[in-house]
């Protein structure tokens, strides 16, 4: 469902940008939502497909639904664009984040994703724990979005399992743009107290 992709894509970027001290940018937020809808451009009846119907029909006729736009090839294409157009990196990064949330969501449905397209066109990868449009999808989207957004008002964020990889991505992007900051100083090493055995014992007189 388009609404699920919009909520998860927007909430994910909202979480990541806030988590790493980025000022809220409505244009970047919109890019994340657009990225969350982009893979379904291969379906003329999708939200994005209806906006660009001639292009959507052409892609659908050539590749079908859940074809190239739902594959690792599409991710590689997005990364290539990110590398070639550094001036728009502030928009391409949220776009890719939204794109990846869409693919992650589709991966959890029975239909799965043709990640190796076109090498194995008929082979789909899936972790079928959600039913598209079902109660499980709505519950998962609500919990995920609520968990991410709640951190803005609770004074701190829950631990995020992809924190270190994402921090590396942000640091690499900043370095590429010449904006990398200095590394944080390592915490001081606590002074160890001498053991009881090493202390001087009084002489018996």
CSV table of C-alpha atoms in Angstrom, one decimal, residues 13-204:
chain,number,residue,atom,x,y,z
A,13,UNK,CA,14.3,9.7,7.2
A,14,UNK,CA,12.8,11.8,10.0
A,15,UNK,CA,14.4,9.4,12.5
A,16,UNK,CA,17.8,9.3,10.8
A,17,UNK,CA,18.1,13.0,10.1
A,18,UNK,CA,17.1,13.9,13.7
A,19,UNK,CA,19.3,11.2,15.2
A,20,UNK,CA,22.4,12.6,13.5
A,21,UNK,CA,21.7,16.3,14.1
A,22,UNK,CA,20.5,17.3,10.6
A,23,UNK,CA,18.1,20.3,10.5
A,24,UNK,CA,14.6,19.4,9.2
A,25,UNK,CA,14.5,20.0,5.5
A,26,UNK,CA,11.0,19.6,4.0
A,27,UNK,CA,12.5,19.2,0.5
A,28,UNK,CA,14.7,16.3,1.7
A,29,UNK,CA,11.7,14.8,3.6
A,30,UNK,CA,9.7,15.0,0.3
A,31,UNK,CA,12.6,13.3,-1.5
A,32,UNK,CA,12.5,10.4,1.1
A,33,UNK,CA,8.7,10.0,0.4
A,34,UNK,CA,9.3,10.1,-3.3
A,35,UNK,CA,12.0,7.4,-3.0
A,36,UNK,CA,9.6,5.3,-1.0
A,37,UNK,CA,7.1,5.4,-3.9
A,38,UNK,CA,9.6,5.2,-6.7
A,39,UNK,CA,10.0,1.4,-7.0
A,40,UNK,CA,6.3,1.1,-7.9
A,41,UNK,CA,6.7,3.3,-10.9
A,42,UNK,CA,6.5,0.0,-12.8
A,43,UNK,CA,2.8,-0.3,-11.9
A,44,UNK,CA,0.5,2.2,-13.8
A,45,UNK,CA,-2.1,2.0,-11.0
A,46,UNK,CA,0.3,2.9,-8.3
A,47,UNK,CA,0.3,6.4,-6.7
A,48,UNK,CA,3.5,7.4,-8.6
A,49,UNK,CA,2.5,5.5,-11.7
A,50,UNK,CA,-0.7,7.5,-12.0
A,51,UNK,CA,1.3,10.7,-11.8
A,52,UNK,CA,3.6,9.7,-14.7
A,53,UNK,CA,1.4,7.2,-16.4
A,54,UNK,CA,3.0,7.2,-19.9
A,55,UNK,CA,6.4,6.4,-18.4
A,56,UNK,CA,4.9,3.9,-15.9
A,57,UNK,CA,3.1,2.0,-18.7
A,58,UNK,CA,6.3,1.8,-20.8
A,59,UNK,CA,8.3,0.4,-17.8
A,60,UNK,CA,5.5,-2.0,-17.0
A,61,UNK,CA,5.3,-3.3,-20.5
A,62,UNK,CA,9.0,-3.8,-20.8
A,63,UNK,CA,9.9,-5.1,-17.3
A,64,UNK,CA,6.6,-6.0,-15.6
A,65,UNK,CA,5.7,-5.2,-12.0
A,66,UNK,CA,8.4,-5.9,-9.4
A,67,UNK,CA,11.0,-6.3,-12.0
A,68,UNK,CA,14.1,-4.1,-12.4
A,69,UNK,CA,12.9,-1.3,-10.1
A,70,UNK,CA,12.7,-3.8,-7.3
A,71,UNK,CA,16.2,-5.3,-7.7
A,72,UNK,CA,19.7,-4.8,-6.6
A,73,UNK,CA,20.4,-3.3,-10.0
A,74,UNK,CA,18.1,-0.4,-9.2
A,75,UNK,CA,19.9,0.2,-5.9
A,76,UNK,CA,23.2,0.2,-7.7
A,77,UNK,CA,21.8,2.7,-10.2
A,78,UNK,CA,20.7,5.0,-7.4
A,79,UNK,CA,24.2,4.8,-5.8
A,80,UNK,CA,25.7,5.6,-9.2
A,81,UNK,CA,23.6,8.7,-9.6
A,82,UNK,CA,24.5,9.7,-6.0
A,83,UNK,CA,28.2,9.4,-6.9
A,84,UNK,CA,27.9,11.3,-10.2
A,85,UNK,CA,25.8,14.2,-8.9
A,86,UNK,CA,27.4,15.2,-5.6
A,87,UNK,CA,25.7,18.7,-5.8
A,88,UNK,CA,22.3,17.0,-5.2
A,89,UNK,CA,23.6,14.6,-2.5
A,90,UNK,CA,21.4,16.3,0.1
A,91,UNK,CA,18.4,15.1,-1.8
A,92,UNK,CA,19.7,11.8,-3.3
A,93,UNK,CA,20.6,10.4,0.1
A,94,UNK,CA,17.0,10.7,1.5
A,95,UNK,CA,15.7,9.4,-1.8
A,96,UNK,CA,17.8,6.3,-1.5
A,97,UNK,CA,16.8,5.8,2.1
A,98,UNK,CA,13.1,6.0,1.1
A,99,UNK,CA,13.8,3.6,-1.8
A,100,UNK,CA,15.4,1.1,0.5
A,101,UNK,CA,12.5,1.2,3.0
A,102,UNK,CA,10.1,0.3,0.1
A,103,UNK,CA,12.2,-2.7,-0.9
A,104,UNK,CA,12.6,-3.8,2.7
A,105,UNK,CA,8.8,-3.7,3.1
A,106,UNK,CA,8.2,-5.6,-0.1
A,107,UNK,CA,10.8,-8.2,1.0
A,108,UNK,CA,8.5,-9.0,4.0
A,109,UNK,CA,5.5,-9.9,1.8
A,110,UNK,CA,4.9,-13.4,0.2
A,111,UNK,CA,5.5,-12.0,-3.3
A,112,UNK,CA,9.1,-11.0,-2.3
A,113,UNK,CA,11.6,-9.3,-4.6
A,114,UNK,CA,13.6,-10.3,-7.7
A,115,UNK,CA,16.9,-9.0,-6.1
A,116,UNK,CA,19.1,-10.7,-8.7
A,117,UNK,CA,17.1,-9.5,-11.7
A,118,UNK,CA,17.8,-10.2,-14.6
A,119,UNK,CA,20.2,-13.0,-13.6
A,120,UNK,CA,17.4,-15.0,-12.0
A,121,UNK,CA,14.3,-13.3,-13.3
A,122,UNK,CA,11.9,-15.8,-11.8
A,123,UNK,CA,13.6,-16.2,-8.5
A,124,UNK,CA,12.2,-14.0,-5.7
A,125,UNK,CA,13.6,-13.6,-2.3
A,126,UNK,CA,11.0,-13.2,0.5
A,127,UNK,CA,10.6,-13.2,4.3
A,128,UNK,CA,6.8,-13.6,4.2
A,129,UNK,CA,5.8,-12.2,7.6
A,130,UNK,CA,3.4,-9.6,6.4
A,131,UNK,CA,0.3,-9.7,4.1
A,132,UNK,CA,-0.1,-6.8,1.8
A,133,UNK,CA,-3.0,-4.6,2.9
A,134,UNK,CA,-3.7,-6.9,5.9
A,135,UNK,CA,-3.8,-6.2,9.6
A,136,UNK,CA,-0.2,-7.4,10.1
A,137,UNK,CA,1.0,-4.7,7.7
A,138,UNK,CA,-1.0,-2.0,9.3
A,139,UNK,CA,0.2,-3.0,12.8
A,140,UNK,CA,3.8,-3.2,11.7
A,141,UNK,CA,3.7,0.2,10.0
A,142,UNK,CA,2.0,1.8,13.0
A,143,UNK,CA,4.5,0.4,15.6
A,144,UNK,CA,7.5,1.2,13.5
A,145,UNK,CA,6.5,4.8,12.7
A,146,UNK,CA,5.4,5.4,16.3
A,147,UNK,CA,8.7,4.0,17.7
A,148,UNK,CA,10.8,6.2,15.5
A,149,UNK,CA,8.8,9.4,15.9
A,150,UNK,CA,8.4,9.0,19.7
A,151,UNK,CA,12.1,9.5,20.1
A,152,UNK,CA,11.7,13.1,19.2
A,153,UNK,CA,9.5,13.7,22.2
A,154,UNK,CA,10.9,11.3,24.8
A,155,UNK,CA,14.3,13.1,25.1
A,156,UNK,CA,16.2,10.2,23.6
A,157,UNK,CA,16.1,7.5,20.9
A,158,UNK,CA,15.9,3.7,21.4
A,159,UNK,CA,18.9,1.8,20.2
A,160,UNK,CA,18.8,1.4,16.5
A,161,UNK,CA,20.6,-1.8,15.1
A,162,UNK,CA,21.8,0.0,12.0
A,163,UNK,CA,23.3,2.9,13.9
A,164,UNK,CA,27.0,2.2,13.1
A,165,UNK,CA,26.5,1.4,9.4
A,166,UNK,CA,24.4,4.5,9.0
A,167,UNK,CA,27.0,6.7,10.9
A,168,UNK,CA,29.6,5.3,8.4
A,169,UNK,CA,27.4,6.3,5.4
A,170,UNK,CA,26.9,9.8,6.8
A,171,UNK,CA,30.6,10.2,7.5
A,172,UNK,CA,31.5,9.0,4.0
A,173,UNK,CA,29.0,11.4,2.4
A,174,UNK,CA,30.4,14.3,4.5
A,175,UNK,CA,33.9,13.4,3.5
A,176,UNK,CA,33.0,13.2,-0.1
A,177,UNK,CA,31.5,16.7,0.1
A,178,UNK,CA,34.5,18.1,2.1
A,179,UNK,CA,32.4,18.6,5.2
A,180,UNK,CA,33.7,15.8,7.4
A,181,UNK,CA,34.1,16.9,11.0
A,182,UNK,CA,36.8,15.8,13.5
A,183,UNK,CA,36.4,12.5,15.3
A,184,UNK,CA,35.2,12.5,18.8
A,185,UNK,CA,37.9,12.1,21.5
A,186,UNK,CA,38.1,8.7,23.0
A,187,UNK,CA,36.8,8.5,26.6
A,188,UNK,CA,39.5,8.7,29.3
A,189,UNK,CA,40.8,5.4,30.6
A,190,UNK,CA,39.8,4.9,34.2
A,191,UNK,CA,42.8,4.6,36.6
A,192,UNK,CA,43.0,1.2,38.1
A,193,UNK,CA,43.4,0.9,41.8
A,194,UNK,CA,46.3,-1.1,43.1
A,195,UNK,CA,45.4,-4.6,44.2
A,196,UNK,CA,45.5,-5.6,47.8
A,197,UNK,CA,48.5,-7.9,47.2
A,198,UNK,CA,50.6,-5.0,45.8
A,199,UNK,CA,50.0,-2.7,48.7
A,200,UNK,CA,52.9,-2.5,51.2
A,201,UNK,CA,52.3,-4.6,54.3
A,202,UNK,CA,53.4,-3.2,57.7
A,203,UNK,CA,56.5,-4.9,59.2
A,204,UNK,CA,55.9,-6.9,62.4
